[in-house]
Amino acid sequence: MKSSITQIERRFEISSSLAGLIDGGFEIGNLLVIVFVSYFGSKLHRPKIIGIGCLVMGIGGILIALPHFFMGHYRYSKETDTDPLENSTSSLATCLTNQTLSFNRTSPEIVGKGCGRETVSYTWIYVFLGNMLRGIGETPTGPLGMSYIDDFAKDGHSSVYIGFLGGIGMIGPILGFIMGSVFAKLYVDIGYVDMSTIRITPKDSRWVGAWWLGFLVAGLFSIISSIPFFFLPKNPYDQQKERRVSTSSHVLKTNEERNKTASLLNHKNNVANNMTGFFQSLKSILTNPLYVIYLFLTLLQLSSFIGSFTYIFKYIEQQYGRAAFQANFLLGTITVPTVGVGMFAGGYIIKKFKFTLVGIAKFSFFTSSMSFLFYLLNFTTFCESKSVAGLTLTYDGNNPVTSHIGVPLSYCNSDCNCDKSQWEPVCGNNGITYISPCLAGCKSSTGSKKSMVFYNCSCVEETGFQNRNYSAHLGECPRDNACKQKFYIHIAVQVLNSIFSALGASTYILLAVKNVQPELKSLALGFHTLFIRTLGGILAPIYFGVLIDRTCMKWSMNSCGKRGSCRIYNSTLFGKLYFGMSVILRFPALILYIILILAMKKKYEGKDTKTPENEKNVTDEVNMESLNNNGYFVPSAGGQG
């Protein structure tokens, strides 16, 4: 989902904030059943519940891909409304002052016809519901699977199994990103259209890759993987125990019947006592200052991570001009393995040096502080805003503009009768991007499809460019070499930031469970998960998306004249708001860390708070939980890849 969110946004013509809501659908689905699974899961047949969860996840993945098959062909340009396969030279309006207005602008008849055929508007709901189903299906896999292993593994073996699962689990996100990279390079309607008729490339802001293929493949694999779970026993040792005690089976059955009778008599009292005990336990953890401080601390940190990770691909595309498939591949092959190494290294450091509880808090503060400092370096990796006539420059390309709204036409294109709402970017040989060939003042063209070249472009001529060949070619102008270098610096900063973030990952659950009474550990972790997923996993992508939408300079317009997805952003403002929001969330978290450490010192002063050797399983479970969240790589935050 993370690697496809930009493609989904363009395909369904929706804003980033609405795409963030779709992304949060996974968490919403998770929350709908997490209480049910937590309470009843251990009492039912756990392997079958996990199998049902995998089956539901698979159905959710297929449901997400379903709209592709009834939405019709993707129209990346107004000119394709009449015939989605007709993208010839004649369909691109040039500046011919003697042409009628209807040739250069989309006629009311065509607009009305296209609007009547518009089926895209609310089909995103299928993606949202499918993602909710994926969240519902994912819920039992982690907690029930881990408890099943822990209950029935031989003494001392569960940590080995859980560690092995953690290593295997790291392969999932890597495959997900690589698969997303491959499919993002394929055109969305591949197999349905003649690719020689498509004039846009993967680097075009209108390009939509085969986003649906990833969900289809993942959905089918989820359904296949569910089958073996239905054949696992509820208790692997039931048959052995029955054979071992076959001679005294009658006595056991008699005792069993007596126990059942007694349990039925006490059932009603137990339910009432359990409810009272639950609320008393909840009150106990919520009145624990250390737990509450840590709760809000992790909410701030993980909200920053979740929000920024959701839109990292969009940022790389807009800031550095990289295609979606390139961003997916780099993050999948560089950042994800780095996170995995960091998490295991963090767990090893804690075990090796046998930190006290206060020591664990200090280590967590150190890793968070270092990650924060490296994160600030991102502000030095911004590229200059793109030179786009009509958005960042006047149409003649000679002067910058203070606002992209309502930029007046220049004398080089004022008589061209251009459609200003059109987005068909061309790159002048002066290095400036123009919104369309018409607005560039181009009078003629040669070639077809991706190789089209426009000539006699009067607005290119007005820049004083010392070349009599005032031409432009299809597509936005590429970023300069200085920006390309900053991209590699950005990747290096990401790696350093990821290492230190991952080093502290093991401390998240340890600090949560060790600051409450031992009998309240499960409740403390469960409430922590609920709190983070509700206020972080669901809300963070939405308010990050709202901020990103404010940096849009050019929105697409659908056939009904309504606003669709964003074509181009103010890259500098995008970077400032994108990283600025994360800094606003992270900095107060560091302040809360200092308060937490001081409070813990006061409480545990003179006490032995070293984690015993048998806490190794807790650390292993932390690492497994971190990996089990399918994309966030943070403990108990939930999420998806």
XYZ file of C-alpha atoms in Angstrom:
641
model
C 0.000 0.000 0.000
C 2.785 2.438 0.868
C 4.532 1.884 -2.455
C 1.263 2.218 -4.413
C -0.408 5.146 -2.658
C 0.773 7.750 -5.202
C -0.406 5.574 -8.107
C -3.811 5.118 -6.435
C -4.077 8.866 -5.871
C -3.574 9.566 -9.587
C -5.731 6.706 -10.858
C -8.750 7.674 -8.768
C -8.156 11.439 -9.123
C -8.139 12.094 -5.378
C -6.186 14.367 -3.048
C -3.320 13.298 -0.769
C -5.500 13.707 2.334
C -8.098 11.289 0.932
C -5.299 8.902 -0.064
C -4.139 9.127 3.561
C -7.619 8.084 4.718
C -7.485 5.075 2.395
C -4.078 4.182 3.821
C -5.511 4.457 7.356
C -8.273 2.016 6.439
C -5.934 -0.811 7.413
C -5.728 0.536 10.965
C -9.493 1.088 11.129
C -10.093 -2.538 10.180
C -7.517 -3.645 12.706
C -9.194 -1.713 15.506
C -12.628 -3.145 14.699
C -11.602 -6.649 15.770
C -8.520 -6.231 17.962
C -10.488 -6.446 21.230
C -12.401 -9.505 20.029
C -9.221 -11.246 18.881
C -7.312 -10.357 22.065
C -10.046 -11.720 24.347
C -11.445 -14.706 22.449
C -8.444 -15.629 20.305
C -6.635 -17.695 22.923
C -9.870 -19.538 23.824
C -10.591 -20.643 20.238
C -8.694 -22.695 17.650
C -5.791 -20.301 17.031
C -4.402 -21.814 13.795
C -7.863 -21.753 12.207
C -8.392 -18.130 13.313
C -5.040 -17.231 11.703
C -6.072 -19.136 8.557
C -9.338 -17.202 8.405
C -7.340 -13.986 8.876
C -5.061 -14.838 5.926
C -8.126 -15.664 3.832
C -9.748 -12.310 4.712
C -6.491 -10.495 3.901
C -6.422 -12.195 0.505
C -10.028 -11.232 -0.232
C -9.198 -7.659 0.816
C -6.249 -7.527 -1.576
C -8.397 -8.777 -4.472
C -11.144 -6.273 -3.584
C -8.588 -3.439 -3.765
C -7.586 -4.530 -7.280
C -11.191 -5.062 -8.422
C -11.977 -1.447 -9.541
C -9.299 -1.684 -12.214
C -11.404 -4.176 -14.148
C -14.552 -2.033 -14.440
C -13.226 1.550 -14.447
C -12.377 1.655 -18.127
C -9.106 2.917 -19.607
C -7.053 5.475 -17.719
C -7.276 8.935 -19.332
C -4.161 10.906 -18.519
C -5.133 13.901 -20.618
C -8.269 15.826 -21.566
C -7.496 15.110 -25.190
C -8.000 11.390 -24.541
C -11.653 11.852 -23.542
C -12.861 11.366 -27.091
C -10.773 8.254 -27.693
C -8.464 6.882 -25.018
C -6.249 5.259 -27.626
C -5.937 8.326 -29.806
C -2.940 10.337 -28.695
C -1.628 11.575 -31.999
C 0.078 14.828 -32.766
C -3.164 16.425 -33.870
C -4.705 15.953 -30.437
C -2.125 18.276 -28.831
C -3.173 21.879 -29.316
C -0.461 24.244 -30.560
C -0.568 28.019 -30.824
C -2.437 28.743 -34.044
C -4.207 32.058 -33.678
C -6.504 31.393 -36.614
C -7.843 28.187 -35.053
C -11.261 28.132 -33.522
C -11.509 28.075 -29.767
C -13.123 24.638 -29.771
C -10.042 22.987 -31.277
C -7.692 24.163 -28.562
C -10.071 23.826 -25.656
C -12.167 20.890 -24.649
C -15.612 21.563 -26.054
C -18.685 21.632 -23.791
C -20.100 18.667 -25.733
C -16.999 16.565 -25.046
C -16.907 17.639 -21.410
C -20.545 16.693 -20.976
C -20.030 13.368 -22.679
C -16.994 12.572 -20.551
C -18.803 13.596 -17.390
C -21.633 11.225 -18.240
C -19.137 8.383 -18.509
C -17.339 9.344 -15.306
C -17.169 6.263 -13.069
C -14.007 7.084 -11.137
C -15.428 9.460 -8.540
C -16.294 7.036 -5.748
C -14.640 3.796 -6.816
C -11.859 4.538 -4.318
C -14.300 3.278 -1.679
C -13.577 -0.271 -2.893
C -9.882 0.309 -2.182
C -10.721 1.706 1.261
C -12.975 -1.266 2.125
C -10.412 -3.718 0.761
C -7.730 -2.165 2.923
C -10.050 -2.423 5.936
C -10.477 -6.129 5.212
C -6.696 -6.494 5.059
C -6.485 -4.826 8.483
C -9.145 -7.152 9.894
C -7.374 -10.209 8.491
C -3.943 -9.154 9.756
C -5.081 -8.724 13.374
C -4.857 -12.361 14.589
C -1.668 -13.355 12.763
C 0.843 -11.697 15.104
C -0.535 -12.117 18.654
C -2.140 -15.546 18.161
C 0.775 -16.918 16.150
C 3.337 -15.783 18.714
C 1.322 -17.103 21.663
C 0.803 -20.437 19.862
C 4.564 -20.820 19.395
C 5.297 -19.707 22.949
C 2.760 -22.117 24.457
C 3.800 -25.239 22.585
C 7.496 -24.810 21.799
C 9.965 -26.708 23.963
C 11.535 -24.785 26.828
C 14.072 -22.282 25.518
C 13.153 -22.896 21.867
C 10.456 -20.249 21.426
C 12.986 -17.410 21.175
C 14.769 -19.304 18.366
C 11.522 -19.774 16.439
C 10.453 -16.171 16.965
C 13.880 -14.889 15.911
C 13.730 -17.084 12.806
C 10.269 -15.726 11.965
C 11.637 -12.210 12.415
C 14.346 -12.856 9.849
C 11.861 -14.378 7.390
C 9.467 -11.483 8.063
C 12.076 -8.985 6.883
C 11.953 -10.565 3.411
C 8.297 -9.528 3.057
C 8.756 -5.741 2.936
C 11.799 -6.097 0.675
C 9.800 -8.211 -1.795
C 6.883 -5.776 -1.465
C 8.988 -2.766 -2.424
C 10.734 -4.593 -5.277
C 7.408 -5.881 -6.574
C 5.994 -2.348 -6.283
C 8.989 -1.072 -8.249
C 8.470 -3.577 -11.071
C 4.712 -2.966 -11.331
C 5.096 0.831 -11.126
C 7.152 0.652 -14.305
C 4.334 -1.136 -16.146
C 1.488 0.985 -17.513
C -1.790 0.663 -15.589
C -3.739 -0.631 -18.615
C -1.026 -2.987 -19.837
C -2.604 -5.776 -21.844
C -5.620 -3.611 -22.690
C -4.055 -0.852 -24.793
C -1.410 -0.621 -27.471
C 1.624 0.712 -25.582
C 2.916 2.402 -28.745
C -0.008 4.831 -28.468
C 0.949 6.009 -24.950
C 2.971 9.225 -25.035
C 3.813 9.558 -21.320
C 6.702 7.872 -19.486
C 7.119 6.610 -15.877
C 8.741 9.951 -14.984
C 5.626 11.899 -16.010
C 3.493 13.162 -13.112
C 0.428 11.651 -14.837
C 1.912 8.165 -15.152
C 0.016 5.426 -13.319
C 1.717 2.077 -13.009
C 0.048 -1.319 -12.687
C -0.762 -0.680 -9.001
C -3.494 -3.344 -9.021
C -1.130 -6.202 -9.902
C 0.663 -6.022 -6.546
C -2.578 -6.368 -4.574
C -3.774 -9.170 -6.832
C -0.552 -11.151 -6.395
C -0.399 -10.502 -2.632
C -4.085 -11.390 -2.270
C -3.704 -14.715 -4.066
C -0.621 -15.618 -2.027
C -2.476 -14.748 1.203
C -5.327 -17.077 0.242
C -2.891 -19.894 -0.623
C -0.963 -19.376 2.621
C -4.173 -19.701 4.648
C -4.713 -23.353 3.643
C -2.046 -25.053 5.860
C -3.306 -23.280 9.002
C -6.637 -25.131 8.829
C -4.792 -28.464 9.192
C -2.820 -27.512 12.318
C -4.157 -28.884 15.630
C -5.500 -26.652 18.372
C -3.004 -28.306 20.738
C -0.062 -30.155 19.110
C 0.398 -32.358 22.175
C -3.206 -33.492 22.691
C -2.708 -36.846 20.934
C 0.519 -37.562 22.847
C -1.180 -36.831 26.155
C -4.117 -39.072 25.260
C -1.806 -41.987 24.481
C 0.201 -41.350 27.656
C -2.826 -41.509 29.944
C -5.010 -44.023 28.109
C -5.166 -46.363 31.145
C -6.761 -43.694 33.344
C -9.009 -42.062 30.733
C -12.228 -42.920 32.607
C -11.032 -41.206 35.789
C -9.921 -38.162 33.824
C -13.291 -37.913 32.073
C -15.116 -38.093 35.411
C -12.961 -35.335 36.869
C -13.430 -33.336 33.694
C -17.217 -33.528 33.989
C -17.040 -32.353 37.595
C -14.791 -29.467 36.627
C -17.174 -28.459 33.834
C -20.129 -28.444 36.223
C -18.221 -26.277 38.695
C -17.075 -23.900 35.989
C -20.652 -23.434 34.733
C -21.823 -22.491 38.227
C -19.073 -19.900 38.592
C -19.257 -18.520 35.031
C -21.623 -15.635 35.774
C -19.616 -14.510 38.778
C -16.385 -14.696 36.774
C -17.766 -12.468 34.013
C -18.774 -9.780 36.508
C -15.449 -10.036 38.319
C -13.548 -9.885 35.029
C -15.322 -6.697 33.956
C -14.669 -5.034 37.314
C -11.065 -6.193 37.258
C -10.622 -4.910 33.711
C -11.700 -1.376 34.551
C -9.617 -1.372 37.732
C -6.580 -2.518 35.754
C -7.211 0.101 33.059
C -7.468 2.790 35.735
C -4.219 1.540 37.249
C -2.166 1.929 34.057
C -3.771 5.245 33.097
C -2.923 6.727 36.503
C 0.679 5.514 36.203
C 2.656 8.695 35.335
C 5.564 6.802 33.739
C 3.252 4.824 31.475
C 1.226 7.881 30.438
C 4.370 9.917 29.650
C 5.721 7.078 27.547
C 2.344 6.644 25.842
C 2.322 10.215 24.530
C 6.046 10.117 23.806
C 5.693 7.121 21.485
C 2.550 8.604 19.916
C 4.525 11.687 18.837
C 7.462 9.663 17.538
C 5.453 7.058 15.669
C 3.030 9.617 14.212
C 6.055 11.370 12.730
C 7.337 8.097 11.299
C 3.988 6.877 9.951
C 3.077 10.207 8.340
C 6.451 10.758 6.689
C 6.792 7.152 5.511
C 3.358 7.263 3.844
C 4.448 10.079 1.508
C 8.176 9.384 1.135
C 7.686 8.154 -2.452
C 5.741 11.253 -3.441
C 8.458 13.433 -1.869
C 11.250 11.712 -3.818
C 9.271 12.022 -7.064
C 8.530 15.708 -6.606
C 11.798 16.852 -5.016
C 14.311 14.907 -7.108
C 12.347 14.040 -10.249
C 12.701 10.292 -9.666
C 10.111 7.856 -10.989
C 8.031 5.798 -8.545
C 9.726 2.533 -9.540
C 13.156 4.013 -8.741
C 12.032 5.221 -5.294
C 10.468 1.832 -4.488
C 13.563 -0.079 -5.511
C 15.967 2.128 -3.533
C 13.911 2.062 -0.343
C 13.331 -1.671 -0.643
C 16.960 -2.622 -1.189
C 18.718 -0.032 1.002
C 16.532 1.347 3.786
C 14.598 -1.805 4.756
C 17.667 -4.036 5.286
C 19.264 -1.187 7.241
C 16.257 -1.109 9.561
C 16.460 -4.876 10.061
C 20.156 -4.735 10.977
C 19.523 -1.808 13.334
C 16.734 -3.605 15.208
C 18.746 -6.745 15.833
C 21.812 -4.684 16.789
C 19.721 -2.700 19.284
C 18.425 -5.882 20.923
C 21.969 -7.265 21.108
C 23.356 -4.071 22.720
C 20.641 -4.105 25.415
C 21.321 -7.770 26.216
C 25.126 -7.439 26.028
C 25.435 -4.500 28.416
C 22.546 -5.595 30.674
C 21.088 -2.107 30.936
C 18.982 -1.205 33.933
C 15.507 0.118 33.180
C 16.798 3.684 33.463
C 19.692 2.680 31.224
C 17.247 1.408 28.611
C 15.423 4.766 28.736
C 18.736 6.622 28.307
C 19.697 4.390 25.383
C 16.313 5.069 23.785
C 16.783 8.817 24.302
C 20.270 8.644 22.764
C 19.100 6.795 19.641
C 16.108 9.142 19.240
C 18.314 12.210 19.634
C 20.821 10.981 17.056
C 18.009 10.103 14.665
C 16.548 13.597 15.184
C 19.871 15.280 14.435
C 20.346 13.303 11.228
C 16.739 14.037 10.308
C 17.456 17.771 10.455
C 20.038 17.293 7.691
C 17.131 16.717 5.299
C 16.548 20.479 5.276
C 19.901 20.866 3.492
C 18.968 18.459 0.697
C 16.195 20.518 -0.921
C 16.498 21.268 -4.621
C 15.563 24.613 -6.086
C 11.933 24.961 -7.138
C 11.255 23.809 -10.675
C 11.242 26.504 -13.357
C 7.693 26.267 -14.696
C 6.305 29.096 -16.822
C 2.911 30.119 -15.485
C 3.519 28.650 -12.030
C 6.927 29.739 -10.714
C 7.805 32.095 -13.593
C 5.880 34.423 -15.872
C 4.818 32.827 -19.157
C 7.653 34.543 -20.992
C 10.049 32.893 -18.508
C 11.888 36.094 -17.591
C 10.604 36.861 -14.079
C 9.651 34.840 -10.991
C 6.102 35.137 -9.639
C 5.048 35.560 -6.016
C 2.090 33.196 -6.368
C 1.158 30.437 -8.802
C -2.495 31.519 -8.694
C -3.821 33.611 -11.564
C -0.560 34.228 -13.411
C -1.536 36.399 -16.421
C -0.785 35.360 -19.988
C 2.165 36.986 -21.735
C 2.259 38.639 -25.154
C 3.981 35.481 -26.449
C 0.836 33.355 -25.920
C -2.059 35.747 -25.284
C -3.471 35.267 -28.797
C -3.194 31.466 -28.790
C -6.605 30.725 -27.220
C -5.000 28.132 -24.902
C -6.785 26.058 -22.292
C -5.048 27.063 -19.035
C -6.485 24.061 -17.184
C -4.659 21.646 -19.477
C -1.540 19.835 -18.236
C 0.559 18.598 -21.116
C 4.056 19.713 -20.048
C 6.820 20.367 -22.535
C 10.453 21.210 -21.870
C 11.853 24.152 -23.795
C 15.456 23.987 -24.935
C 16.042 26.898 -22.534
C 15.534 24.528 -19.572
C 12.090 25.888 -18.609
C 9.004 23.672 -18.353
C 5.801 24.951 -19.979
C 2.317 23.782 -18.993
C 1.412 22.902 -22.594
C 2.753 23.391 -26.153
C 0.081 26.014 -26.685
C 1.104 28.055 -23.617
C 4.726 27.780 -24.783
C 3.615 29.546 -27.969
C 4.695 26.650 -30.184
C 3.409 26.901 -33.775
C 4.287 23.516 -35.269
C 5.409 20.004 -34.366
C 7.002 16.887 -35.793
C 7.125 13.256 -34.725
C 4.525 11.408 -32.699
C 3.910 10.011 -29.226
C 6.917 10.219 -26.887
C 9.256 11.618 -29.572
C 7.156 14.677 -30.417
C 9.094 17.950 -30.824
C 7.466 21.393 -31.073
C 9.016 24.302 -32.997
C 8.770 28.078 -33.296
C 7.852 28.441 -29.629
C 7.489 32.195 -29.105
C 7.661 32.032 -25.252
C 10.941 30.085 -25.450
C 12.245 32.791 -27.767
C 11.320 35.571 -25.302
C 13.725 34.247 -22.650
C 16.629 35.563 -24.704
C 18.021 32.062 -25.135
C 20.892 32.331 -27.608
C 19.673 29.747 -30.053
C 17.549 30.249 -33.108
C 16.026 26.800 -32.645
C 13.240 27.735 -30.221
C 11.860 24.247 -29.694
C 10.377 22.086 -26.914
C 9.903 18.368 -26.393
C 7.265 16.418 -24.491
C 7.669 16.048 -20.736
C 8.971 18.131 -17.834
C 12.565 19.306 -17.845
C 14.878 16.999 -15.876
C 16.539 18.080 -12.637
C 20.073 19.472 -12.859
C 23.206 17.654 -11.647
C 23.288 19.551 -8.338
C 19.828 18.191 -7.507
C 20.880 14.669 -8.461
C 23.798 14.893 -6.018
C 21.449 16.067 -3.266
C 19.324 12.996 -3.915
C 22.225 10.688 -3.053
C 22.937 12.775 0.051
C 19.262 12.379 1.001
C 19.529 8.578 0.678
C 22.650 8.585 2.899
C 20.821 10.681 5.509
C 17.867 8.282 5.336
C 20.166 5.322 6.022
C 21.773 7.006 9.045
C 18.389 8.111 10.369
C 16.998 4.581 9.896
C 19.914 2.947 11.722
C 19.463 5.013 14.878
C 15.668 4.778 14.778
C 15.919 0.995 14.482
C 18.545 0.717 17.254
C 15.988 2.075 19.697
C 13.093 -0.051 18.401
C 13.612 -2.775 21.005
C 13.225 -0.279 23.833
C 9.627 0.643 22.947
C 7.869 -2.392 24.389
C 10.456 -2.975 27.124
C 9.806 0.480 28.598
C 6.053 0.015 28.283
C 5.907 -3.348 30.093
C 8.573 -2.729 32.755
C 6.970 0.455 34.079
C 3.706 -1.276 35.033
C 2.868 -4.119 37.407
C 3.794 -7.551 35.959
C 0.161 -8.701 35.824
C -0.770 -5.626 33.750
C 1.811 -6.125 30.967
C -0.648 -7.521 28.427
C -3.181 -4.771 29.082
C -0.484 -2.090 28.919
C 0.717 -3.377 25.535
C -2.818 -3.767 24.219
C -3.844 -0.240 25.189
C -0.565 1.114 23.787
C -1.339 -0.560 20.441
C -4.914 0.742 20.441
C -3.798 4.292 21.292
C -1.017 4.447 18.684
C -3.068 2.924 15.893
C -6.042 5.207 16.513
C -4.245 8.539 16.856
C -1.122 7.678 14.858
C -1.879 5.058 12.236
C -5.227 6.537 11.185
C -4.794 10.286 11.713
C -1.115 10.877 10.794
C -1.465 10.054 7.054
C -4.527 12.319 6.879
C -3.051 15.489 8.392
C 0.254 14.967 6.570
C -1.799 14.665 3.381
C -3.700 17.889 4.132
C -0.392 19.769 4.507
C 0.992 18.287 1.287
C -2.162 19.271 -0.628
C -1.507 22.900 0.336
C 1.740 22.843 -1.653
C 0.063 21.825 -4.926
C 0.497 24.311 -7.773
C -1.479 22.534 -10.511
C -4.488 20.270 -10.010
C -5.889 18.004 -12.687
C -9.496 18.550 -13.741
C -11.728 15.578 -14.472
C -14.365 15.375 -17.179
C -16.957 17.034 -14.954
C -14.674 19.979 -14.262
C -13.977 18.847 -10.679
C -10.561 18.863 -9.037
C -8.665 15.602 -9.231
C -5.103 14.742 -8.207
C -2.134 17.104 -8.094
C 0.150 17.305 -11.131
C 2.993 19.372 -9.707
C 3.939 20.662 -6.251
C 6.031 23.531 -4.985
C 8.917 21.195 -4.147
C 10.664 23.552 -1.712
C 7.479 24.251 0.265
C 6.629 20.544 0.097
C 9.957 19.684 1.734
C 9.630 22.343 4.434
C 6.120 21.261 5.459
C 6.840 17.535 5.084
C 9.967 17.521 7.269
C 8.786 20.432 9.400
C 5.720 18.506 10.554
C 7.921 15.574 11.566
C 10.255 17.879 13.516
C 7.262 19.463 15.281
C 6.228 15.975 16.417
C 9.692 14.670 17.271
C 11.075 17.555 19.301
C 8.413 17.446 22.079
C 9.020 13.685 22.243
C 12.660 14.350 23.193
C 11.492 16.718 25.951
C 9.172 13.983 27.248
C 12.119 11.555 27.186
C 14.048 13.820 29.576
C 11.004 14.076 31.868
C 10.568 10.281 31.745
C 14.213 9.594 32.646
C 14.107 12.016 35.578
C 10.854 10.486 36.847
C 12.255 6.957 36.489
C 15.428 7.921 38.365
C 13.317 9.260 41.196
C 11.151 6.140 41.339
C 13.856 3.494 40.911
C 16.682 5.210 42.812
C 18.612 2.582 44.764
C 16.591 -0.309 43.296
C 17.953 -3.116 41.119
C 16.149 -2.740 37.823
C 18.394 -4.894 35.639
C 16.462 -7.017 33.188
C 16.963 -10.683 34.101
C 18.192 -13.285 31.644
C 14.722 -14.745 31.234
C 13.630 -11.442 29.728
C 15.385 -12.508 26.505
C 12.087 -13.784 25.180
C 10.563 -10.338 25.662
C 13.313 -8.749 23.554
C 12.878 -11.386 20.860
C 9.132 -10.768 20.858
C 9.791 -7.054 20.551
C 11.881 -7.655 17.434
C 9.212 -9.968 16.021
C 6.449 -7.466 16.760
C 8.531 -4.761 15.095
C 8.818 -6.838 11.941
C 5.255 -8.099 12.068
C 3.819 -4.645 11.450
C 4.286 -4.998 7.693
C 5.860 -1.701 6.857
C 6.112 0.629 9.821
C 9.043 -1.286 11.376
C 8.104 0.047 14.792
C 6.833 -1.981 17.731
C 3.120 -2.150 18.452
C 2.314 0.626 16.015
C 0.557 -1.631 13.569
C 0.413 -0.776 9.935
C 1.015 -2.185 6.554
C 3.529 -2.489 3.844
